[in-house]
mmCIF file of the C-alpha atoms, coordinates in Angstrom:
data_MODEL
# 
_entry.id   MODEL 
# 
loop_
_atom_site.group_PDB 
_atom_site.id 
_atom_site.type_symbol 
_atom_site.label_atom_id 
_atom_site.label_alt_id 
_atom_site.label_comp_id 
_atom_site.label_asym_id 
_atom_site.label_entity_id 
_atom_site.label_seq_id 
_atom_site.pdbx_PDB_ins_code 
_atom_site.Cartn_x 
_atom_site.Cartn_y 
_atom_site.Cartn_z 
_atom_site.occupancy 
_atom_site.B_iso_or_equiv 
_atom_site.pdbx_formal_charge 
_atom_site.auth_seq_id 
_atom_site.auth_comp_id 
_atom_site.auth_asym_id 
_atom_site.auth_atom_id 
_atom_site.pdbx_PDB_model_num 
ATOM 1   C CA . UNK A 1 1   ? -35.150 -268.243 36.218 1.00 0.00 ? 1   UNK A CA 1 
ATOM 2   C CA . UNK A 1 2   ? -31.954 -266.640 36.083 1.00 0.00 ? 2   UNK A CA 1 
ATOM 3   C CA . UNK A 1 3   ? -28.874 -267.505 38.509 1.00 0.00 ? 3   UNK A CA 1 
ATOM 4   C CA . UNK A 1 4   ? -28.382 -265.412 41.224 1.00 0.00 ? 4   UNK A CA 1 
ATOM 5   C CA . UNK A 1 5   ? -24.599 -264.112 41.792 1.00 0.00 ? 5   UNK A CA 1 
ATOM 6   C CA . UNK A 1 6   ? -23.105 -261.837 44.230 1.00 0.00 ? 6   UNK A CA 1 
ATOM 7   C CA . UNK A 1 7   ? -22.331 -258.979 41.886 1.00 0.00 ? 7   UNK A CA 1 
ATOM 8   C CA . UNK A 1 8   ? -23.840 -257.364 38.768 1.00 0.00 ? 8   UNK A CA 1 
ATOM 9   C CA . UNK A 1 9   ? -21.043 -255.079 37.471 1.00 0.00 ? 9   UNK A CA 1 
ATOM 10  C CA . UNK A 1 10  ? -22.164 -252.322 34.989 1.00 0.00 ? 10  UNK A CA 1 
ATOM 11  C CA . UNK A 1 11  ? -19.827 -250.210 32.928 1.00 0.00 ? 11  UNK A CA 1 
ATOM 12  C CA . UNK A 1 12  ? -21.491 -247.786 30.613 1.00 0.00 ? 12  UNK A CA 1 
ATOM 13  C CA . UNK A 1 13  ? -19.967 -246.876 27.259 1.00 0.00 ? 13  UNK A CA 1 
ATOM 14  C CA . UNK A 1 14  ? -19.947 -243.803 24.935 1.00 0.00 ? 14  UNK A CA 1 
ATOM 15  C CA . UNK A 1 15  ? -17.036 -243.768 22.254 1.00 0.00 ? 15  UNK A CA 1 
ATOM 16  C CA . UNK A 1 16  ? -14.659 -244.746 24.851 1.00 0.00 ? 16  UNK A CA 1 
ATOM 17  C CA . UNK A 1 17  ? -13.262 -248.521 23.013 1.00 0.00 ? 17  UNK A CA 1 
ATOM 18  C CA . UNK A 1 18  ? -9.783  -248.563 23.854 1.00 0.00 ? 18  UNK A CA 1 
ATOM 19  C CA . UNK A 1 19  ? -10.643 -247.544 27.824 1.00 0.00 ? 19  UNK A CA 1 
ATOM 20  C CA . UNK A 1 20  ? -13.096 -249.827 27.711 1.00 0.00 ? 20  UNK A CA 1 
ATOM 21  C CA . UNK A 1 21  ? -10.765 -252.555 26.469 1.00 0.00 ? 21  UNK A CA 1 
ATOM 22  C CA . UNK A 1 22  ? -8.676  -251.775 29.419 1.00 0.00 ? 22  UNK A CA 1 
ATOM 23  C CA . UNK A 1 23  ? -11.343 -251.876 31.837 1.00 0.00 ? 23  UNK A CA 1 
ATOM 24  C CA . UNK A 1 24  ? -12.464 -254.883 30.763 1.00 0.00 ? 24  UNK A CA 1 
ATOM 25  C CA . UNK A 1 25  ? -9.319  -257.090 31.095 1.00 0.00 ? 25  UNK A CA 1 
ATOM 26  C CA . UNK A 1 26  ? -8.697  -255.638 34.520 1.00 0.00 ? 26  UNK A CA 1 
ATOM 27  C CA . UNK A 1 27  ? -12.401 -256.838 35.563 1.00 0.00 ? 27  UNK A CA 1 
ATOM 28  C CA . UNK A 1 28  ? -11.262 -260.053 33.738 1.00 0.00 ? 28  UNK A CA 1 
ATOM 29  C CA . UNK A 1 29  ? -8.499  -260.570 35.980 1.00 0.00 ? 29  UNK A CA 1 
ATOM 30  C CA . UNK A 1 30  ? -10.440 -260.126 39.323 1.00 0.00 ? 30  UNK A CA 1 
ATOM 31  C CA . UNK A 1 31  ? -9.991  -262.638 41.709 1.00 0.00 ? 31  UNK A CA 1 
ATOM 32  C CA . UNK A 1 32  ? -13.148 -264.103 42.118 1.00 0.00 ? 32  UNK A CA 1 
ATOM 33  C CA . UNK A 1 33  ? -12.359 -266.287 45.146 1.00 0.00 ? 33  UNK A CA 1 
ATOM 34  C CA . UNK A 1 34  ? -15.737 -267.348 47.235 1.00 0.00 ? 34  UNK A CA 1 
ATOM 35  C CA . UNK A 1 35  ? -18.077 -265.070 45.115 1.00 0.00 ? 35  UNK A CA 1 
ATOM 36  C CA . UNK A 1 36  ? -19.452 -264.857 41.230 1.00 0.00 ? 36  UNK A CA 1 
ATOM 37  C CA . UNK A 1 37  ? -19.964 -261.919 39.566 1.00 0.00 ? 37  UNK A CA 1 
ATOM 38  C CA . UNK A 1 38  ? -21.329 -260.958 36.174 1.00 0.00 ? 38  UNK A CA 1 
ATOM 39  C CA . UNK A 1 39  ? -20.490 -258.250 33.582 1.00 0.00 ? 39  UNK A CA 1 
ATOM 40  C CA . UNK A 1 40  ? -22.761 -256.092 31.536 1.00 0.00 ? 40  UNK A CA 1 
ATOM 41  C CA . UNK A 1 41  ? -21.407 -253.332 29.083 1.00 0.00 ? 41  UNK A CA 1 
ATOM 42  C CA . UNK A 1 42  ? -24.320 -250.719 28.126 1.00 0.00 ? 42  UNK A CA 1 
ATOM 43  C CA . UNK A 1 43  ? -23.315 -249.242 24.879 1.00 0.00 ? 43  UNK A CA 1 
ATOM 44  C CA . UNK A 1 44  ? -25.087 -245.767 24.359 1.00 0.00 ? 44  UNK A CA 1 
ATOM 45  C CA . UNK A 1 45  ? -24.838 -245.478 20.893 1.00 0.00 ? 45  UNK A CA 1 
ATOM 46  C CA . UNK A 1 46  ? -21.473 -245.451 20.086 1.00 0.00 ? 46  UNK A CA 1 
ATOM 47  C CA . UNK A 1 47  ? -19.893 -245.089 16.902 1.00 0.00 ? 47  UNK A CA 1 
ATOM 48  C CA . UNK A 1 48  ? -16.307 -245.872 17.184 1.00 0.00 ? 48  UNK A CA 1 
ATOM 49  C CA . UNK A 1 49  ? -16.785 -249.896 17.093 1.00 0.00 ? 49  UNK A CA 1 
ATOM 50  C CA . UNK A 1 50  ? -16.932 -250.222 20.889 1.00 0.00 ? 50  UNK A CA 1 
ATOM 51  C CA . UNK A 1 51  ? -19.501 -252.955 20.672 1.00 0.00 ? 51  UNK A CA 1 
ATOM 52  C CA . UNK A 1 52  ? -17.882 -254.678 17.714 1.00 0.00 ? 52  UNK A CA 1 
ATOM 53  C CA . UNK A 1 53  ? -14.764 -255.065 19.784 1.00 0.00 ? 53  UNK A CA 1 
ATOM 54  C CA . UNK A 1 54  ? -16.968 -256.626 23.217 1.00 0.00 ? 54  UNK A CA 1 
ATOM 55  C CA . UNK A 1 55  ? -18.375 -259.362 20.932 1.00 0.00 ? 55  UNK A CA 1 
ATOM 56  C CA . UNK A 1 56  ? -15.415 -260.186 19.464 1.00 0.00 ? 56  UNK A CA 1 
ATOM 57  C CA . UNK A 1 57  ? -12.914 -259.492 22.445 1.00 0.00 ? 57  UNK A CA 1 
ATOM 58  C CA . UNK A 1 58  ? -15.167 -260.765 25.403 1.00 0.00 ? 58  UNK A CA 1 
ATOM 59  C CA . UNK A 1 59  ? -17.696 -262.676 24.544 1.00 0.00 ? 59  UNK A CA 1 
ATOM 60  C CA . UNK A 1 60  ? -19.118 -264.078 27.833 1.00 0.00 ? 60  UNK A CA 1 
ATOM 61  C CA . UNK A 1 61  ? -19.847 -260.168 28.873 1.00 0.00 ? 61  UNK A CA 1 
ATOM 62  C CA . UNK A 1 62  ? -23.313 -259.336 28.405 1.00 0.00 ? 62  UNK A CA 1 
ATOM 63  C CA . UNK A 1 63  ? -23.647 -256.660 25.978 1.00 0.00 ? 63  UNK A CA 1 
ATOM 64  C CA . UNK A 1 64  ? -26.706 -253.989 25.746 1.00 0.00 ? 64  UNK A CA 1 
ATOM 65  C CA . UNK A 1 65  ? -26.664 -251.985 22.694 1.00 0.00 ? 65  UNK A CA 1 
ATOM 66  C CA . UNK A 1 66  ? -28.720 -248.911 22.858 1.00 0.00 ? 66  UNK A CA 1 
ATOM 67  C CA . UNK A 1 67  ? -29.979 -247.214 19.780 1.00 0.00 ? 67  UNK A CA 1 
ATOM 68  C CA . UNK A 1 68  ? -29.597 -243.690 21.004 1.00 0.00 ? 68  UNK A CA 1 
ATOM 69  C CA . UNK A 1 69  ? -27.406 -242.055 23.576 1.00 0.00 ? 69  UNK A CA 1 
ATOM 70  C CA . UNK A 1 70  ? -29.468 -242.190 26.920 1.00 0.00 ? 70  UNK A CA 1 
ATOM 71  C CA . UNK A 1 71  ? -27.657 -240.252 29.204 1.00 0.00 ? 71  UNK A CA 1 
ATOM 72  C CA . UNK A 1 72  ? -25.635 -241.555 32.269 1.00 0.00 ? 72  UNK A CA 1 
ATOM 73  C CA . UNK A 1 73  ? -28.920 -242.518 34.455 1.00 0.00 ? 73  UNK A CA 1 
ATOM 74  C CA . UNK A 1 74  ? -30.451 -243.834 31.677 1.00 0.00 ? 74  UNK A CA 1 
ATOM 75  C CA . UNK A 1 75  ? -27.845 -246.167 30.213 1.00 0.00 ? 75  UNK A CA 1 
ATOM 76  C CA . UNK A 1 76  ? -26.911 -247.614 33.964 1.00 0.00 ? 76  UNK A CA 1 
ATOM 77  C CA . UNK A 1 77  ? -30.954 -248.077 34.329 1.00 0.00 ? 77  UNK A CA 1 
ATOM 78  C CA . UNK A 1 78  ? -30.735 -249.931 31.138 1.00 0.00 ? 78  UNK A CA 1 
ATOM 79  C CA . UNK A 1 79  ? -27.711 -252.132 32.581 1.00 0.00 ? 79  UNK A CA 1 
ATOM 80  C CA . UNK A 1 80  ? -29.788 -252.669 35.632 1.00 0.00 ? 80  UNK A CA 1 
ATOM 81  C CA . UNK A 1 81  ? -32.955 -254.931 33.885 1.00 0.00 ? 81  UNK A CA 1 
ATOM 82  C CA . UNK A 1 82  ? -31.908 -258.404 34.516 1.00 0.00 ? 82  UNK A CA 1 
ATOM 83  C CA . UNK A 1 83  ? -29.412 -258.089 36.981 1.00 0.00 ? 83  UNK A CA 1 
ATOM 84  C CA . UNK A 1 84  ? -29.196 -260.904 39.488 1.00 0.00 ? 84  UNK A CA 1 
ATOM 85  C CA . UNK A 1 85  ? -26.217 -259.549 41.771 1.00 0.00 ? 85  UNK A CA 1 
ATOM 86  C CA . UNK A 1 86  ? -27.361 -259.141 45.222 1.00 0.00 ? 86  UNK A CA 1 
ATOM 87  C CA . UNK A 1 87  ? -24.886 -255.946 44.602 1.00 0.00 ? 87  UNK A CA 1 
ATOM 88  C CA . UNK A 1 88  ? -24.206 -253.771 41.863 1.00 0.00 ? 88  UNK A CA 1 
ATOM 89  C CA . UNK A 1 89  ? -21.148 -252.282 40.841 1.00 0.00 ? 89  UNK A CA 1 
ATOM 90  C CA . UNK A 1 90  ? -21.308 -249.186 38.313 1.00 0.00 ? 90  UNK A CA 1 
ATOM 91  C CA . UNK A 1 91  ? -18.145 -248.981 36.865 1.00 0.00 ? 91  UNK A CA 1 
ATOM 92  C CA . UNK A 1 92  ? -16.761 -246.168 34.511 1.00 0.00 ? 92  UNK A CA 1 
ATOM 93  C CA . UNK A 1 93  ? -14.804 -247.472 31.251 1.00 0.00 ? 93  UNK A CA 1 
ATOM 94  C CA . UNK A 1 94  ? -12.328 -245.441 31.912 1.00 0.00 ? 94  UNK A CA 1 
ATOM 95  C CA . UNK A 1 95  ? -11.432 -247.274 35.540 1.00 0.00 ? 95  UNK A CA 1 
ATOM 96  C CA . UNK A 1 96  ? -9.402  -250.321 35.766 1.00 0.00 ? 96  UNK A CA 1 
ATOM 97  C CA . UNK A 1 97  ? -9.170  -252.245 38.971 1.00 0.00 ? 97  UNK A CA 1 
ATOM 98  C CA . UNK A 1 98  ? -6.770  -254.019 40.998 1.00 0.00 ? 98  UNK A CA 1 
ATOM 99  C CA . UNK A 1 99  ? -7.301  -258.067 40.897 1.00 0.00 ? 99  UNK A CA 1 
ATOM 100 C CA . UNK A 1 100 ? -8.616  -257.795 44.705 1.00 0.00 ? 100 UNK A CA 1 
ATOM 101 C CA . UNK A 1 101 ? -10.755 -254.537 44.381 1.00 0.00 ? 101 UNK A CA 1 
ATOM 102 C CA . UNK A 1 102 ? -13.954 -256.780 43.988 1.00 0.00 ? 102 UNK A CA 1 
ATOM 103 C CA . UNK A 1 103 ? -13.417 -259.112 46.513 1.00 0.00 ? 103 UNK A CA 1 
ATOM 104 C CA . UNK A 1 104 ? -12.209 -256.594 49.117 1.00 0.00 ? 104 UNK A CA 1 
ATOM 105 C CA . UNK A 1 105 ? -15.309 -254.539 48.596 1.00 0.00 ? 105 UNK A CA 1 
ATOM 106 C CA . UNK A 1 106 ? -17.660 -257.979 48.711 1.00 0.00 ? 106 UNK A CA 1 
ATOM 107 C CA . UNK A 1 107 ? -16.204 -258.234 52.160 1.00 0.00 ? 107 UNK A CA 1 
ATOM 108 C CA . UNK A 1 108 ? -16.608 -254.779 53.282 1.00 0.00 ? 108 UNK A CA 1 
ATOM 109 C CA . UNK A 1 109 ? -20.054 -254.614 52.247 1.00 0.00 ? 109 UNK A CA 1 
ATOM 110 C CA . UNK A 1 110 ? -20.778 -258.001 53.710 1.00 0.00 ? 110 UNK A CA 1 
ATOM 111 C CA . UNK A 1 111 ? -19.100 -256.483 57.039 1.00 0.00 ? 111 UNK A CA 1 
ATOM 112 C CA . UNK A 1 112 ? -21.877 -254.198 57.802 1.00 0.00 ? 112 UNK A CA 1 
ATOM 113 C CA . UNK A 1 113 ? -26.013 -254.981 56.559 1.00 0.00 ? 113 UNK A CA 1 
ATOM 114 C CA . UNK A 1 114 ? -26.471 -251.293 56.884 1.00 0.00 ? 114 UNK A CA 1 
ATOM 115 C CA . UNK A 1 115 ? -24.048 -250.091 54.279 1.00 0.00 ? 115 UNK A CA 1 
ATOM 116 C CA . UNK A 1 116 ? -26.166 -249.258 51.154 1.00 0.00 ? 116 UNK A CA 1 
ATOM 117 C CA . UNK A 1 117 ? -23.622 -248.213 49.068 1.00 0.00 ? 117 UNK A CA 1 
ATOM 118 C CA . UNK A 1 118 ? -19.772 -247.102 49.452 1.00 0.00 ? 118 UNK A CA 1 
ATOM 119 C CA . UNK A 1 119 ? -16.773 -245.808 46.769 1.00 0.00 ? 119 UNK A CA 1 
ATOM 120 C CA . UNK A 1 120 ? -13.563 -247.150 47.495 1.00 0.00 ? 120 UNK A CA 1 
ATOM 121 C CA . UNK A 1 121 ? -9.914  -244.764 47.748 1.00 0.00 ? 121 UNK A CA 1 
ATOM 122 C CA . UNK A 1 122 ? -9.896  -244.160 43.601 1.00 0.00 ? 122 UNK A CA 1 
ATOM 123 C CA . UNK A 1 123 ? -6.389  -243.395 42.363 1.00 0.00 ? 123 UNK A CA 1 
ATOM 124 C CA . UNK A 1 124 ? -5.768  -240.831 39.510 1.00 0.00 ? 124 UNK A CA 1 
ATOM 125 C CA . UNK A 1 125 ? -3.256  -242.125 36.712 1.00 0.00 ? 125 UNK A CA 1 
ATOM 126 C CA . UNK A 1 126 ? -1.630  -238.489 37.249 1.00 0.00 ? 126 UNK A CA 1 
ATOM 127 C CA . UNK A 1 127 ? -0.861  -239.757 41.069 1.00 0.00 ? 127 UNK A CA 1 
ATOM 128 C CA . UNK A 1 128 ? -2.953  -239.128 44.071 1.00 0.00 ? 128 UNK A CA 1 
ATOM 129 C CA . UNK A 1 129 ? -6.546  -239.807 45.176 1.00 0.00 ? 129 UNK A CA 1 
ATOM 130 C CA . UNK A 1 130 ? -9.223  -238.385 43.022 1.00 0.00 ? 130 UNK A CA 1 
ATOM 131 C CA . UNK A 1 131 ? -11.028 -236.461 45.371 1.00 0.00 ? 131 UNK A CA 1 
ATOM 132 C CA . UNK A 1 132 ? -14.332 -236.971 44.401 1.00 0.00 ? 132 UNK A CA 1 
ATOM 133 C CA . UNK A 1 133 ? -14.625 -240.625 45.651 1.00 0.00 ? 133 UNK A CA 1 
ATOM 134 C CA . UNK A 1 134 ? -15.213 -238.495 49.276 1.00 0.00 ? 134 UNK A CA 1 
ATOM 135 C CA . UNK A 1 135 ? -17.523 -235.954 48.945 1.00 0.00 ? 135 UNK A CA 1 
ATOM 136 C CA . UNK A 1 136 ? -20.079 -234.082 51.153 1.00 0.00 ? 136 UNK A CA 1 
ATOM 137 C CA . UNK A 1 137 ? -23.233 -233.028 49.907 1.00 0.00 ? 137 UNK A CA 1 
ATOM 138 C CA . UNK A 1 138 ? -22.965 -229.318 47.462 1.00 0.00 ? 138 UNK A CA 1 
ATOM 139 C CA . UNK A 1 139 ? -25.053 -227.573 49.949 1.00 0.00 ? 139 UNK A CA 1 
ATOM 140 C CA . UNK A 1 140 ? -24.823 -223.577 49.383 1.00 0.00 ? 140 UNK A CA 1 
ATOM 141 C CA . UNK A 1 141 ? -21.639 -222.920 51.173 1.00 0.00 ? 141 UNK A CA 1 
ATOM 142 C CA . UNK A 1 142 ? -19.709 -226.328 50.812 1.00 0.00 ? 142 UNK A CA 1 
ATOM 143 C CA . UNK A 1 143 ? -20.217 -225.433 47.420 1.00 0.00 ? 143 UNK A CA 1 
ATOM 144 C CA . UNK A 1 144 ? -18.898 -221.280 47.941 1.00 0.00 ? 144 UNK A CA 1 
ATOM 145 C CA . UNK A 1 145 ? -15.979 -222.908 49.889 1.00 0.00 ? 145 UNK A CA 1 
ATOM 146 C CA . UNK A 1 146 ? -15.334 -224.887 47.088 1.00 0.00 ? 146 UNK A CA 1 
ATOM 147 C CA . UNK A 1 147 ? -15.346 -222.224 44.054 1.00 0.00 ? 147 UNK A CA 1 
ATOM 148 C CA . UNK A 1 148 ? -13.283 -219.570 46.170 1.00 0.00 ? 148 UNK A CA 1 
ATOM 149 C CA . UNK A 1 149 ? -10.542 -222.073 47.008 1.00 0.00 ? 149 UNK A CA 1 
ATOM 150 C CA . UNK A 1 150 ? -10.861 -221.931 50.226 1.00 0.00 ? 150 UNK A CA 1 
ATOM 151 C CA . UNK A 1 151 ? -11.063 -225.678 50.753 1.00 0.00 ? 151 UNK A CA 1 
ATOM 152 C CA . UNK A 1 152 ? -7.895  -225.801 49.045 1.00 0.00 ? 152 UNK A CA 1 
ATOM 153 C CA . UNK A 1 153 ? -6.387  -223.315 51.148 1.00 0.00 ? 153 UNK A CA 1 
ATOM 154 C CA . UNK A 1 154 ? -7.705  -225.081 54.615 1.00 0.00 ? 154 UNK A CA 1 
ATOM 155 C CA . UNK A 1 155 ? -8.171  -228.753 53.507 1.00 0.00 ? 155 UNK A CA 1 
ATOM 156 C CA . UNK A 1 156 ? -8.462  -230.125 57.082 1.00 0.00 ? 156 UNK A CA 1 
ATOM 157 C CA . UNK A 1 157 ? -10.818 -227.392 58.197 1.00 0.00 ? 157 UNK A CA 1 
ATOM 158 C CA . UNK A 1 158 ? -14.174 -228.569 59.429 1.00 0.00 ? 158 UNK A CA 1 
ATOM 159 C CA . UNK A 1 159 ? -15.591 -224.854 58.423 1.00 0.00 ? 159 UNK A CA 1 
ATOM 160 C CA . UNK A 1 160 ? -14.229 -224.679 54.901 1.00 0.00 ? 160 UNK A CA 1 
ATOM 161 C CA . UNK A 1 161 ? -13.674 -227.991 53.934 1.00 0.00 ? 161 UNK A CA 1 
ATOM 162 C CA . UNK A 1 162 ? -17.200 -229.398 53.903 1.00 0.00 ? 162 UNK A CA 1 
ATOM 163 C CA . UNK A 1 163 ? -17.082 -230.458 49.946 1.00 0.00 ? 163 UNK A CA 1 
ATOM 164 C CA . UNK A 1 164 ? -14.553 -233.207 50.635 1.00 0.00 ? 164 UNK A CA 1 
ATOM 165 C CA . UNK A 1 165 ? -14.530 -233.364 54.023 1.00 0.00 ? 165 UNK A CA 1 
ATOM 166 C CA . UNK A 1 166 ? -10.387 -233.973 54.006 1.00 0.00 ? 166 UNK A CA 1 
ATOM 167 C CA . UNK A 1 167 ? -10.214 -233.805 57.494 1.00 0.00 ? 167 UNK A CA 1 
ATOM 168 C CA . UNK A 1 168 ? -11.775 -237.045 58.219 1.00 0.00 ? 168 UNK A CA 1 
ATOM 169 C CA . UNK A 1 169 ? -9.436  -240.070 58.267 1.00 0.00 ? 169 UNK A CA 1 
ATOM 170 C CA . UNK A 1 170 ? -8.506  -241.169 54.920 1.00 0.00 ? 170 UNK A CA 1 
ATOM 171 C CA . UNK A 1 171 ? -6.934  -244.150 56.014 1.00 0.00 ? 171 UNK A CA 1 
ATOM 172 C CA . UNK A 1 172 ? -10.073 -245.728 57.903 1.00 0.00 ? 172 UNK A CA 1 
ATOM 173 C CA . UNK A 1 173 ? -13.502 -246.492 56.725 1.00 0.00 ? 173 UNK A CA 1 
ATOM 174 C CA . UNK A 1 174 ? -15.823 -244.055 57.881 1.00 0.00 ? 174 UNK A CA 1 
ATOM 175 C CA . UNK A 1 175 ? -19.426 -242.434 56.657 1.00 0.00 ? 175 UNK A CA 1 
ATOM 176 C CA . UNK A 1 176 ? -19.816 -239.819 53.563 1.00 0.00 ? 176 UNK A CA 1 
ATOM 177 C CA . UNK A 1 177 ? -22.579 -238.135 52.422 1.00 0.00 ? 177 UNK A CA 1 
ATOM 178 C CA . UNK A 1 178 ? -21.389 -239.370 48.749 1.00 0.00 ? 178 UNK A CA 1 
ATOM 179 C CA . UNK A 1 179 ? -18.876 -241.164 46.542 1.00 0.00 ? 179 UNK A CA 1 
ATOM 180 C CA . UNK A 1 180 ? -19.178 -240.550 42.810 1.00 0.00 ? 180 UNK A CA 1 
ATOM 181 C CA . UNK A 1 181 ? -20.542 -243.004 39.877 1.00 0.00 ? 181 UNK A CA 1 
ATOM 182 C CA . UNK A 1 182 ? -16.891 -244.072 38.833 1.00 0.00 ? 182 UNK A CA 1 
ATOM 183 C CA . UNK A 1 183 ? -16.718 -246.517 40.942 1.00 0.00 ? 183 UNK A CA 1 
ATOM 184 C CA . UNK A 1 184 ? -20.094 -246.831 43.055 1.00 0.00 ? 184 UNK A CA 1 
ATOM 185 C CA . UNK A 1 185 ? -20.886 -249.999 44.888 1.00 0.00 ? 185 UNK A CA 1 
ATOM 186 C CA . UNK A 1 186 ? -24.239 -250.363 45.896 1.00 0.00 ? 186 UNK A CA 1 
ATOM 187 C CA . UNK A 1 187 ? -26.270 -253.240 47.781 1.00 0.00 ? 187 UNK A CA 1 
ATOM 188 C CA . UNK A 1 188 ? -29.607 -254.165 45.368 1.00 0.00 ? 188 UNK A CA 1 
ATOM 189 C CA . UNK A 1 189 ? -31.479 -253.921 48.632 1.00 0.00 ? 189 UNK A CA 1 
ATOM 190 C CA . UNK A 1 190 ? -31.095 -250.158 48.704 1.00 0.00 ? 190 UNK A CA 1 
ATOM 191 C CA . UNK A 1 191 ? -31.891 -249.618 45.217 1.00 0.00 ? 191 UNK A CA 1 
ATOM 192 C CA . UNK A 1 192 ? -34.958 -251.510 45.740 1.00 0.00 ? 192 UNK A CA 1 
ATOM 193 C CA . UNK A 1 193 ? -36.110 -249.430 48.268 1.00 0.00 ? 193 UNK A CA 1 
ATOM 194 C CA . UNK A 1 194 ? -34.997 -246.030 46.547 1.00 0.00 ? 194 UNK A CA 1 
ATOM 195 C CA . UNK A 1 195 ? -35.768 -246.909 42.993 1.00 0.00 ? 195 UNK A CA 1 
ATOM 196 C CA . UNK A 1 196 ? -33.086 -246.805 40.239 1.00 0.00 ? 196 UNK A CA 1 
ATOM 197 C CA . UNK A 1 197 ? -31.060 -243.707 38.681 1.00 0.00 ? 197 UNK A CA 1 
ATOM 198 C CA . UNK A 1 198 ? -33.496 -240.309 38.154 1.00 0.00 ? 198 UNK A CA 1 
ATOM 199 C CA . UNK A 1 199 ? -33.270 -239.899 34.611 1.00 0.00 ? 199 UNK A CA 1 
ATOM 200 C CA . UNK A 1 200 ? -33.972 -236.385 34.959 1.00 0.00 ? 200 UNK A CA 1 
ATOM 201 C CA . UNK A 1 201 ? -30.267 -235.929 35.087 1.00 0.00 ? 201 UNK A CA 1 
ATOM 202 C CA . UNK A 1 202 ? -28.890 -236.789 31.722 1.00 0.00 ? 202 UNK A CA 1 
ATOM 203 C CA . UNK A 1 203 ? -25.140 -236.268 33.017 1.00 0.00 ? 203 UNK A CA 1 
ATOM 204 C CA . UNK A 1 204 ? -23.710 -234.897 35.988 1.00 0.00 ? 204 UNK A CA 1 
ATOM 205 C CA . UNK A 1 205 ? -24.917 -234.972 39.185 1.00 0.00 ? 205 UNK A CA 1 
ATOM 206 C CA . UNK A 1 206 ? -27.395 -237.918 38.950 1.00 0.00 ? 206 UNK A CA 1 
ATOM 207 C CA . UNK A 1 207 ? -24.666 -239.906 41.313 1.00 0.00 ? 207 UNK A CA 1 
ATOM 208 C CA . UNK A 1 208 ? -25.067 -237.108 44.235 1.00 0.00 ? 208 UNK A CA 1 
ATOM 209 C CA . UNK A 1 209 ? -29.109 -237.525 44.021 1.00 0.00 ? 209 UNK A CA 1 
ATOM 210 C CA . UNK A 1 210 ? -28.499 -241.440 44.028 1.00 0.00 ? 210 UNK A CA 1 
ATOM 211 C CA . UNK A 1 211 ? -26.382 -241.432 46.795 1.00 0.00 ? 211 UNK A CA 1 
ATOM 212 C CA . UNK A 1 212 ? -28.361 -238.768 48.592 1.00 0.00 ? 212 UNK A CA 1 
ATOM 213 C CA . UNK A 1 213 ? -31.557 -240.944 48.681 1.00 0.00 ? 213 UNK A CA 1 
ATOM 214 C CA . UNK A 1 214 ? -29.925 -244.110 49.696 1.00 0.00 ? 214 UNK A CA 1 
ATOM 215 C CA . UNK A 1 215 ? -28.640 -242.050 52.583 1.00 0.00 ? 215 UNK A CA 1 
ATOM 216 C CA . UNK A 1 216 ? -31.958 -240.006 53.125 1.00 0.00 ? 216 UNK A CA 1 
ATOM 217 C CA . UNK A 1 217 ? -33.850 -243.316 54.041 1.00 0.00 ? 217 UNK A CA 1 
ATOM 218 C CA . UNK A 1 218 ? -31.366 -244.591 56.538 1.00 0.00 ? 218 UNK A CA 1 
ATOM 219 C CA . UNK A 1 219 ? -28.694 -246.382 54.746 1.00 0.00 ? 219 UNK A CA 1 
ATOM 220 C CA . UNK A 1 220 ? -25.154 -246.181 55.485 1.00 0.00 ? 220 UNK A CA 1 
ATOM 221 C CA . UNK A 1 221 ? -22.860 -244.326 52.835 1.00 0.00 ? 221 UNK A CA 1 
ATOM 222 C CA . UNK A 1 222 ? -19.221 -245.555 53.300 1.00 0.00 ? 222 UNK A CA 1 
ATOM 223 C CA . UNK A 1 223 ? -15.630 -244.359 51.897 1.00 0.00 ? 223 UNK A CA 1 
ATOM 224 C CA . UNK A 1 224 ? -13.574 -247.610 51.636 1.00 0.00 ? 224 UNK A CA 1 
ATOM 225 C CA . UNK A 1 225 ? -9.703  -246.567 52.108 1.00 0.00 ? 225 UNK A CA 1 
ATOM 226 C CA . UNK A 1 226 ? -8.125  -249.191 49.928 1.00 0.00 ? 226 UNK A CA 1 
# 
């Protein structure tokens, strides 16, 4: 039987060799104080030498090579097979993490057994927070206000700002409808209850759908402000 770890990190890659290298280097610098983790890279049939790079430079990383591009949902589901973590982190290959990020997220999830999934404040290289780490569900009204630019004009409005809900205090932890798949921290127990990623979605929307399913059965979906 495979030894269980606290966290399984799944990184899905498609032709992003250099970004993936930076991502894996940042994960390797993570301060694993009091917890254990495993790193899994799923290569979605890249042709840029990504898989060879992982084998050569990161021999401790588990590499899964798909013979075809399975899409975002399918690739992540492939990565989930055989994971032993009580938490799962779905991490995009274009992300680099701070050394204490994993420890902080585990402590945050451990603080409340009702949290099924969470996304932390995620910063853009260009500066500022990526707004999609803090989302409401795209109801017709929320979507109309977003695409018409009303949310941008009135970002603190509860009426017009439903898509990103920036009227909430971004300096404190709180419930949200959805984060994003860029850095999606999930309790394994919640995945067991709702099932894995829906492979009817090839790319875009699948993270919203998974957050929706987790929230629908009663788990909390949280924004972590650090």
